Every structure is written in C-alpha cells, then in structure tokens.
Amino acid sequence: MINEFNFKKCAKCGALVEVLKDCTCENCGIVCCGEKLVDVELNSKDFSVEKHLPEWEVKDNTIFVTVNHVMEEDHYIEWIACYNKSGKVVKYLKPGQEAKVSFEYEKDSTILSYCNKHGLWYVEV
Ligand SMILES: [Fe+2]
C-alpha cells in the first residue's frame, strides 16, 4: 500500500504534477501560469464517489480496473495508474474510450484514477 500521494494542479491551465519532493522554502512553491500549484484532494466528498472510485477485480494474476464515468471531450478519466512496491504503471485514456484498463497483479497495490474535472480517486487492492 502506498500511503502518501502528493499531486498538485495549476488552477489556471489544469497542469497536473506528481510531487516526489516538495518545495520547503518559506514563500516559494512550485509555480505554473505565474501562481503556486494547489494541492489535489484525494477521494473528495464533494463529488460523486460512485462515478469516480475505481472498481477492480483480480483474475489470473491481473488486476482488471473499471471506472464507471463518462468519457466525454470535456469531462473524462485522463488516466488510471497502479502503484505498488515495484513502482507504478500509468495507462492514459482519451475521450470516447472506455475507462477500463488492466495491470499485473501485485499484493498491496493502489489504484488511482484521475478525472479532469473532479480530481484524484484511489482504492487499495
Ligand atoms: Fe468526473
């Protein structure tokens, strides 16, 4: 299980950054479009949980993941990722595709999905 994620987003352009080591300067921070990036909340209660939480099933040493979410031009799941002790694998999606991917199974994996409007969602496998 991965306990800590640190994603930041540009409030202006929507750029998304996974921070491996954050800036600790007093009045500094990671900047995009002239402003500090803002923290991305995980599994926000403000948006529909059932449409964003990845559903998963393990079969034949593979994790099959589905996110029951629209895949429209302006609102879709941009990517689904699997984090575990071996590292991470990210599968990128496009509007019109189904939000279905698979990963090699490893014990204590974490699945993240990213909705371009509603942020990051994760489940433990
Ligand atoms: Fe969404």
Short mmCIF file of N, CA and C and ligand atoms in Angstrom, two decimals:
data_model
loop_
_atom_site.label_atom_id
_atom_site.label_comp_id
_atom_site.label_asym_id
_atom_site.label_seq_id
_atom_site.Cartn_x
_atom_site.Cartn_y
_atom_site.Cartn_z
N MET A 1 0.84 -1.20 0.00
CA MET A 1 0.00 0.00 0.00
C MET A 1 0.88 1.24 0.00
N ILE A 2 0.49 2.20 -0.79
CA ILE A 2 1.18 3.48 -0.84
C ILE A 2 0.36 4.45 0.01
N ASN A 3 0.97 5.00 1.03
CA ASN A 3 0.21 5.86 1.95
C ASN A 3 0.11 7.30 1.51
N GLU A 4 1.12 7.78 0.86
CA GLU A 4 1.14 9.21 0.61
C GLU A 4 1.28 9.52 -0.87
N PHE A 5 0.33 10.32 -1.35
CA PHE A 5 0.43 10.86 -2.70
C PHE A 5 0.49 12.36 -2.56
N ASN A 6 1.23 12.98 -3.43
CA ASN A 6 1.30 14.44 -3.42
C ASN A 6 1.16 14.92 -4.86
N PHE A 7 -0.07 15.24 -5.22
CA PHE A 7 -0.33 15.79 -6.54
C PHE A 7 -0.73 17.25 -6.38
N LYS A 8 -0.24 18.06 -7.30
CA LYS A 8 -0.61 19.47 -7.32
C LYS A 8 -1.08 19.84 -8.72
N LYS A 9 -1.97 20.85 -8.75
CA LYS A 9 -2.58 21.23 -10.01
C LYS A 9 -2.52 22.74 -10.18
N CYS A 10 -2.40 23.16 -11.44
CA CYS A 10 -2.47 24.59 -11.74
C CYS A 10 -3.94 24.97 -11.86
N ALA A 11 -4.37 25.93 -11.07
CA ALA A 11 -5.78 26.34 -11.08
C ALA A 11 -6.14 27.05 -12.39
N LYS A 12 -5.14 27.54 -13.10
CA LYS A 12 -5.42 28.26 -14.36
C LYS A 12 -5.49 27.33 -15.57
N CYS A 13 -4.43 26.54 -15.76
CA CYS A 13 -4.36 25.75 -17.01
C CYS A 13 -4.67 24.28 -16.81
N GLY A 14 -4.74 23.82 -15.56
CA GLY A 14 -5.09 22.42 -15.32
C GLY A 14 -3.90 21.48 -15.35
N ALA A 15 -2.68 22.00 -15.50
CA ALA A 15 -1.49 21.13 -15.47
C ALA A 15 -1.48 20.35 -14.16
N LEU A 16 -1.10 19.10 -14.23
CA LEU A 16 -1.10 18.23 -13.05
C LEU A 16 0.33 17.74 -12.83
N VAL A 17 0.79 17.80 -11.58
CA VAL A 17 2.15 17.41 -11.25
C VAL A 17 2.13 16.44 -10.09
N GLU A 18 2.85 15.33 -10.20
CA GLU A 18 3.06 14.47 -9.05
C GLU A 18 4.37 14.90 -8.41
N VAL A 19 4.31 15.30 -7.17
CA VAL A 19 5.47 15.86 -6.49
C VAL A 19 6.19 14.74 -5.74
N LEU A 20 7.44 14.50 -6.09
CA LEU A 20 8.23 13.49 -5.40
C LEU A 20 8.92 14.08 -4.18
N LYS A 21 9.29 15.34 -4.29
CA LYS A 21 9.85 16.06 -3.15
C LYS A 21 9.40 17.51 -3.29
N ASP A 22 8.66 17.97 -2.30
CA ASP A 22 8.05 19.29 -2.41
C ASP A 22 9.04 20.39 -2.04
N CYS A 23 8.74 21.57 -2.48
CA CYS A 23 9.50 22.77 -2.13
C CYS A 23 9.21 23.11 -0.66
N THR A 24 10.27 23.37 0.09
CA THR A 24 10.07 23.69 1.50
C THR A 24 10.50 25.12 1.83
N CYS A 25 10.76 25.91 0.81
CA CYS A 25 11.14 27.30 1.04
C CYS A 25 9.96 28.03 1.69
N GLU A 26 10.26 29.10 2.40
CA GLU A 26 9.21 29.78 3.17
C GLU A 26 8.12 30.40 2.28
N ASN A 27 8.49 31.21 1.34
CA ASN A 27 7.48 31.86 0.50
C ASN A 27 7.68 31.49 -0.96
N CYS A 28 7.78 30.21 -1.17
CA CYS A 28 8.08 29.75 -2.51
C CYS A 28 7.01 28.75 -2.94
N GLY A 29 7.37 27.70 -3.59
CA GLY A 29 6.41 26.71 -4.04
C GLY A 29 6.58 26.44 -5.51
N ILE A 30 5.94 25.41 -5.99
CA ILE A 30 6.02 25.07 -7.41
C ILE A 30 5.00 25.94 -8.15
N VAL A 31 5.47 26.60 -9.20
CA VAL A 31 4.66 27.62 -9.87
C VAL A 31 4.34 27.22 -11.31
N CYS A 32 3.10 27.53 -11.73
CA CYS A 32 2.68 27.38 -13.12
C CYS A 32 1.76 28.55 -13.44
N CYS A 33 1.82 29.10 -14.62
CA CYS A 33 1.00 30.25 -15.03
C CYS A 33 1.15 31.41 -14.03
N GLY A 34 2.31 31.50 -13.41
CA GLY A 34 2.58 32.61 -12.51
C GLY A 34 2.03 32.45 -11.10
N GLU A 35 1.43 31.30 -10.80
CA GLU A 35 0.87 31.10 -9.45
C GLU A 35 1.29 29.75 -8.87
N LYS A 36 1.27 29.65 -7.54
CA LYS A 36 1.59 28.39 -6.88
C LYS A 36 0.58 27.32 -7.25
N LEU A 37 1.06 26.12 -7.47
CA LEU A 37 0.16 25.00 -7.69
C LEU A 37 -0.62 24.72 -6.40
N VAL A 38 -1.84 24.21 -6.55
CA VAL A 38 -2.66 23.89 -5.37
C VAL A 38 -2.70 22.38 -5.18
N ASP A 39 -2.85 21.94 -3.94
CA ASP A 39 -2.92 20.51 -3.64
C ASP A 39 -4.18 19.90 -4.25
N VAL A 40 -4.04 18.69 -4.76
CA VAL A 40 -5.19 17.96 -5.29
C VAL A 40 -5.71 17.03 -4.20
N GLU A 41 -6.98 17.17 -3.88
CA GLU A 41 -7.60 16.35 -2.85
C GLU A 41 -7.85 14.94 -3.38
N LEU A 42 -7.69 13.96 -2.52
CA LEU A 42 -7.96 12.58 -2.89
C LEU A 42 -9.35 12.16 -2.41
N ASN A 43 -10.09 11.45 -3.24
CA ASN A 43 -11.42 10.92 -2.90
C ASN A 43 -12.31 11.99 -2.28
N SER A 44 -12.45 13.09 -2.97
CA SER A 44 -13.23 14.21 -2.47
C SER A 44 -14.68 13.83 -2.21
N LYS A 45 -15.19 14.28 -1.07
CA LYS A 45 -16.60 14.01 -0.74
C LYS A 45 -17.52 14.95 -1.52
N ASP A 46 -16.95 15.96 -2.17
CA ASP A 46 -17.76 16.95 -2.88
C ASP A 46 -18.31 16.45 -4.21
N PHE A 47 -17.76 15.35 -4.69
CA PHE A 47 -18.20 14.85 -5.98
C PHE A 47 -18.65 13.40 -5.86
N SER A 48 -19.35 12.96 -6.86
CA SER A 48 -19.96 11.63 -6.84
C SER A 48 -18.91 10.52 -6.70
N VAL A 49 -18.89 9.90 -5.53
CA VAL A 49 -17.91 8.85 -5.27
C VAL A 49 -18.11 7.66 -6.20
N GLU A 50 -19.37 7.27 -6.40
CA GLU A 50 -19.63 6.05 -7.17
C GLU A 50 -19.21 6.16 -8.63
N LYS A 51 -19.13 7.38 -9.16
CA LYS A 51 -18.72 7.54 -10.56
C LYS A 51 -17.21 7.65 -10.72
N HIS A 52 -16.51 7.80 -9.63
CA HIS A 52 -15.07 8.06 -9.73
C HIS A 52 -14.19 6.97 -9.12
N LEU A 53 -14.68 6.31 -8.09
CA LEU A 53 -13.84 5.29 -7.46
C LEU A 53 -13.60 4.13 -8.41
N PRO A 54 -12.36 3.76 -8.63
CA PRO A 54 -12.08 2.61 -9.50
C PRO A 54 -12.67 1.32 -8.89
N GLU A 55 -13.30 0.53 -9.74
CA GLU A 55 -13.74 -0.81 -9.33
C GLU A 55 -12.71 -1.79 -9.87
N TRP A 56 -12.43 -2.84 -9.12
CA TRP A 56 -11.36 -3.75 -9.56
C TRP A 56 -11.72 -5.20 -9.25
N GLU A 57 -11.03 -6.06 -9.99
CA GLU A 57 -11.18 -7.50 -9.81
C GLU A 57 -9.84 -8.13 -10.18
N VAL A 58 -9.41 -9.10 -9.38
CA VAL A 58 -8.17 -9.79 -9.70
C VAL A 58 -8.50 -11.16 -10.27
N LYS A 59 -7.96 -11.44 -11.46
CA LYS A 59 -8.16 -12.73 -12.12
C LYS A 59 -6.87 -13.09 -12.83
N ASP A 60 -6.44 -14.32 -12.67
CA ASP A 60 -5.25 -14.81 -13.39
C ASP A 60 -4.05 -13.87 -13.26
N ASN A 61 -3.80 -13.41 -12.05
CA ASN A 61 -2.64 -12.55 -11.78
C ASN A 61 -2.72 -11.18 -12.47
N THR A 62 -3.93 -10.76 -12.80
CA THR A 62 -4.14 -9.46 -13.44
C THR A 62 -5.21 -8.70 -12.67
N ILE A 63 -4.98 -7.41 -12.49
CA ILE A 63 -5.99 -6.54 -11.87
C ILE A 63 -6.76 -5.88 -13.01
N PHE A 64 -8.05 -6.16 -13.10
CA PHE A 64 -8.90 -5.52 -14.10
C PHE A 64 -9.62 -4.35 -13.43
N VAL A 65 -9.45 -3.17 -13.99
CA VAL A 65 -9.98 -1.95 -13.36
C VAL A 65 -10.98 -1.27 -14.30
N THR A 66 -12.09 -0.86 -13.72
CA THR A 66 -13.11 -0.10 -14.46
C THR A 66 -13.49 1.12 -13.64
N VAL A 67 -13.64 2.26 -14.30
CA VAL A 67 -14.19 3.44 -13.64
C VAL A 67 -15.49 3.77 -14.38
N ASN A 68 -16.59 3.75 -13.64
CA ASN A 68 -17.92 3.95 -14.22
C ASN A 68 -18.19 5.45 -14.38
N HIS A 69 -17.55 6.05 -15.37
CA HIS A 69 -17.54 7.50 -15.52
C HIS A 69 -17.73 7.86 -16.99
N VAL A 70 -18.29 9.04 -17.25
CA VAL A 70 -18.42 9.48 -18.64
C VAL A 70 -17.03 9.69 -19.24
N MET A 71 -16.94 9.55 -20.55
CA MET A 71 -15.66 9.76 -21.26
C MET A 71 -15.92 10.75 -22.39
N GLU A 72 -16.38 11.95 -22.01
CA GLU A 72 -16.71 13.00 -22.98
C GLU A 72 -15.51 13.92 -23.20
N GLU A 73 -15.55 14.68 -24.28
CA GLU A 73 -14.43 15.56 -24.65
C GLU A 73 -13.96 16.44 -23.49
N ASP A 74 -14.91 17.02 -22.76
CA ASP A 74 -14.52 17.97 -21.72
C ASP A 74 -14.57 17.40 -20.30
N HIS A 75 -14.92 16.11 -20.18
CA HIS A 75 -15.03 15.51 -18.86
C HIS A 75 -14.79 14.01 -18.98
N TYR A 76 -13.65 13.59 -18.54
CA TYR A 76 -13.32 12.17 -18.68
C TYR A 76 -12.21 11.76 -17.72
N ILE A 77 -11.99 10.46 -17.64
CA ILE A 77 -10.89 9.92 -16.85
C ILE A 77 -9.64 9.99 -17.72
N GLU A 78 -8.70 10.83 -17.33
CA GLU A 78 -7.49 11.03 -18.14
C GLU A 78 -6.53 9.86 -18.03
N TRP A 79 -6.45 9.27 -16.85
CA TRP A 79 -5.54 8.14 -16.67
C TRP A 79 -5.94 7.32 -15.46
N ILE A 80 -5.49 6.08 -15.49
CA ILE A 80 -5.63 5.18 -14.35
C ILE A 80 -4.24 4.61 -14.09
N ALA A 81 -3.83 4.58 -12.83
CA ALA A 81 -2.48 4.14 -12.51
C ALA A 81 -2.51 3.08 -11.42
N CYS A 82 -1.48 2.25 -11.44
CA CYS A 82 -1.31 1.24 -10.40
C CYS A 82 0.04 1.48 -9.72
N TYR A 83 0.00 1.68 -8.41
CA TYR A 83 1.21 1.88 -7.61
C TYR A 83 1.40 0.66 -6.72
N ASN A 84 2.63 0.20 -6.63
CA ASN A 84 2.94 -0.88 -5.67
C ASN A 84 4.44 -0.85 -5.39
N LYS A 85 4.90 -1.87 -4.66
CA LYS A 85 6.31 -1.87 -4.25
C LYS A 85 7.27 -1.90 -5.43
N SER A 86 6.81 -2.42 -6.56
CA SER A 86 7.68 -2.50 -7.74
C SER A 86 7.78 -1.17 -8.48
N GLY A 87 6.85 -0.26 -8.21
CA GLY A 87 6.86 1.03 -8.91
C GLY A 87 5.46 1.43 -9.29
N LYS A 88 5.32 2.10 -10.45
CA LYS A 88 3.99 2.48 -10.89
C LYS A 88 3.87 2.33 -12.39
N VAL A 89 2.64 2.07 -12.80
CA VAL A 89 2.32 1.98 -14.22
C VAL A 89 1.13 2.90 -14.44
N VAL A 90 1.21 3.77 -15.45
CA VAL A 90 0.12 4.69 -15.76
C VAL A 90 -0.43 4.35 -17.14
N LYS A 91 -1.76 4.22 -17.23
CA LYS A 91 -2.42 3.98 -18.51
C LYS A 91 -3.24 5.22 -18.85
N TYR A 92 -2.89 5.85 -19.95
CA TYR A 92 -3.57 7.09 -20.36
C TYR A 92 -4.78 6.76 -21.23
N LEU A 93 -5.84 7.55 -21.05
CA LEU A 93 -7.09 7.33 -21.76
C LEU A 93 -7.46 8.59 -22.55
N LYS A 94 -8.39 8.39 -23.49
CA LYS A 94 -8.87 9.51 -24.29
C LYS A 94 -10.39 9.52 -24.26
N PRO A 95 -10.99 10.69 -24.52
CA PRO A 95 -12.46 10.74 -24.61
C PRO A 95 -12.94 9.73 -25.65
N GLY A 96 -14.06 9.10 -25.37
CA GLY A 96 -14.61 8.10 -26.29
C GLY A 96 -14.18 6.69 -25.96
N GLN A 97 -13.02 6.53 -25.31
CA GLN A 97 -12.58 5.20 -24.88
C GLN A 97 -13.35 4.80 -23.63
N GLU A 98 -13.36 3.51 -23.35
CA GLU A 98 -13.90 3.06 -22.07
C GLU A 98 -12.83 3.24 -21.01
N ALA A 99 -13.25 3.57 -19.80
CA ALA A 99 -12.29 3.69 -18.70
C ALA A 99 -12.05 2.32 -18.10
N LYS A 100 -11.41 1.46 -18.89
CA LYS A 100 -11.11 0.09 -18.48
C LYS A 100 -9.66 -0.19 -18.81
N VAL A 101 -8.91 -0.65 -17.82
CA VAL A 101 -7.51 -0.99 -18.03
C VAL A 101 -7.17 -2.22 -17.19
N SER A 102 -5.98 -2.74 -17.38
CA SER A 102 -5.55 -3.85 -16.55
C SER A 102 -4.07 -3.68 -16.19
N PHE A 103 -3.70 -4.27 -15.07
CA PHE A 103 -2.33 -4.22 -14.59
C PHE A 103 -1.94 -5.60 -14.09
N GLU A 104 -0.65 -5.84 -14.09
CA GLU A 104 -0.16 -7.07 -13.49
C GLU A 104 -0.42 -7.02 -11.99
N TYR A 105 -0.93 -8.11 -11.43
CA TYR A 105 -1.27 -8.13 -10.01
C TYR A 105 -0.02 -8.17 -9.14
N GLU A 106 -0.03 -7.36 -8.13
CA GLU A 106 0.96 -7.45 -7.06
C GLU A 106 0.21 -7.14 -5.77
N LYS A 107 0.54 -7.89 -4.73
CA LYS A 107 -0.08 -7.69 -3.42
C LYS A 107 0.11 -6.24 -2.97
N ASP A 108 -0.89 -5.71 -2.30
CA ASP A 108 -0.84 -4.35 -1.76
C ASP A 108 -0.63 -3.28 -2.82
N SER A 109 -1.37 -3.39 -3.89
CA SER A 109 -1.33 -2.35 -4.92
C SER A 109 -2.36 -1.27 -4.60
N THR A 110 -2.12 -0.10 -5.11
CA THR A 110 -3.08 1.00 -5.01
C THR A 110 -3.42 1.45 -6.42
N ILE A 111 -4.72 1.61 -6.69
CA ILE A 111 -5.17 2.07 -8.00
C ILE A 111 -5.64 3.51 -7.87
N LEU A 112 -5.14 4.38 -8.74
CA LEU A 112 -5.59 5.77 -8.78
C LEU A 112 -6.26 6.05 -10.12
N SER A 113 -7.31 6.87 -10.09
CA SER A 113 -7.86 7.35 -11.35
C SER A 113 -7.99 8.86 -11.26
N TYR A 114 -7.81 9.51 -12.40
CA TYR A 114 -7.83 10.96 -12.42
C TYR A 114 -8.89 11.48 -13.38
N CYS A 115 -9.91 12.14 -12.81
CA CYS A 115 -10.95 12.81 -13.60
C CYS A 115 -10.49 14.24 -13.85
N ASN A 116 -10.55 14.68 -15.09
CA ASN A 116 -10.03 16.02 -15.39
C ASN A 116 -10.82 17.13 -14.71
N LYS A 117 -12.05 16.84 -14.25
CA LYS A 117 -12.82 17.87 -13.55
C LYS A 117 -12.89 17.65 -12.04
N HIS A 118 -12.85 16.40 -11.61
CA HIS A 118 -13.14 16.11 -10.21
C HIS A 118 -11.98 15.49 -9.43
N GLY A 119 -10.82 15.44 -10.03
CA GLY A 119 -9.63 15.09 -9.28
C GLY A 119 -9.31 13.62 -9.15
N LEU A 120 -8.59 13.32 -8.09
CA LEU A 120 -7.98 12.01 -7.90
C LEU A 120 -8.78 11.10 -6.98
N TRP A 121 -8.81 9.83 -7.35
CA TRP A 121 -9.56 8.82 -6.59
C TRP A 121 -8.72 7.58 -6.47
N TYR A 122 -8.76 6.94 -5.32
CA TYR A 122 -7.92 5.75 -5.19
C TYR A 122 -8.62 4.67 -4.37
N VAL A 123 -8.20 3.46 -4.65
CA VAL A 123 -8.64 2.29 -3.88
C VAL A 123 -7.44 1.39 -3.66
N GLU A 124 -7.49 0.64 -2.58
CA GLU A 124 -6.45 -0.35 -2.30
C GLU A 124 -6.90 -1.70 -2.85
N VAL A 125 -5.95 -2.42 -3.44
CA VAL A 125 -6.26 -3.76 -3.94
C VAL A 125 -5.59 -4.78 -3.04
FE FE B 1 -15.82 13.45 -13.02
#
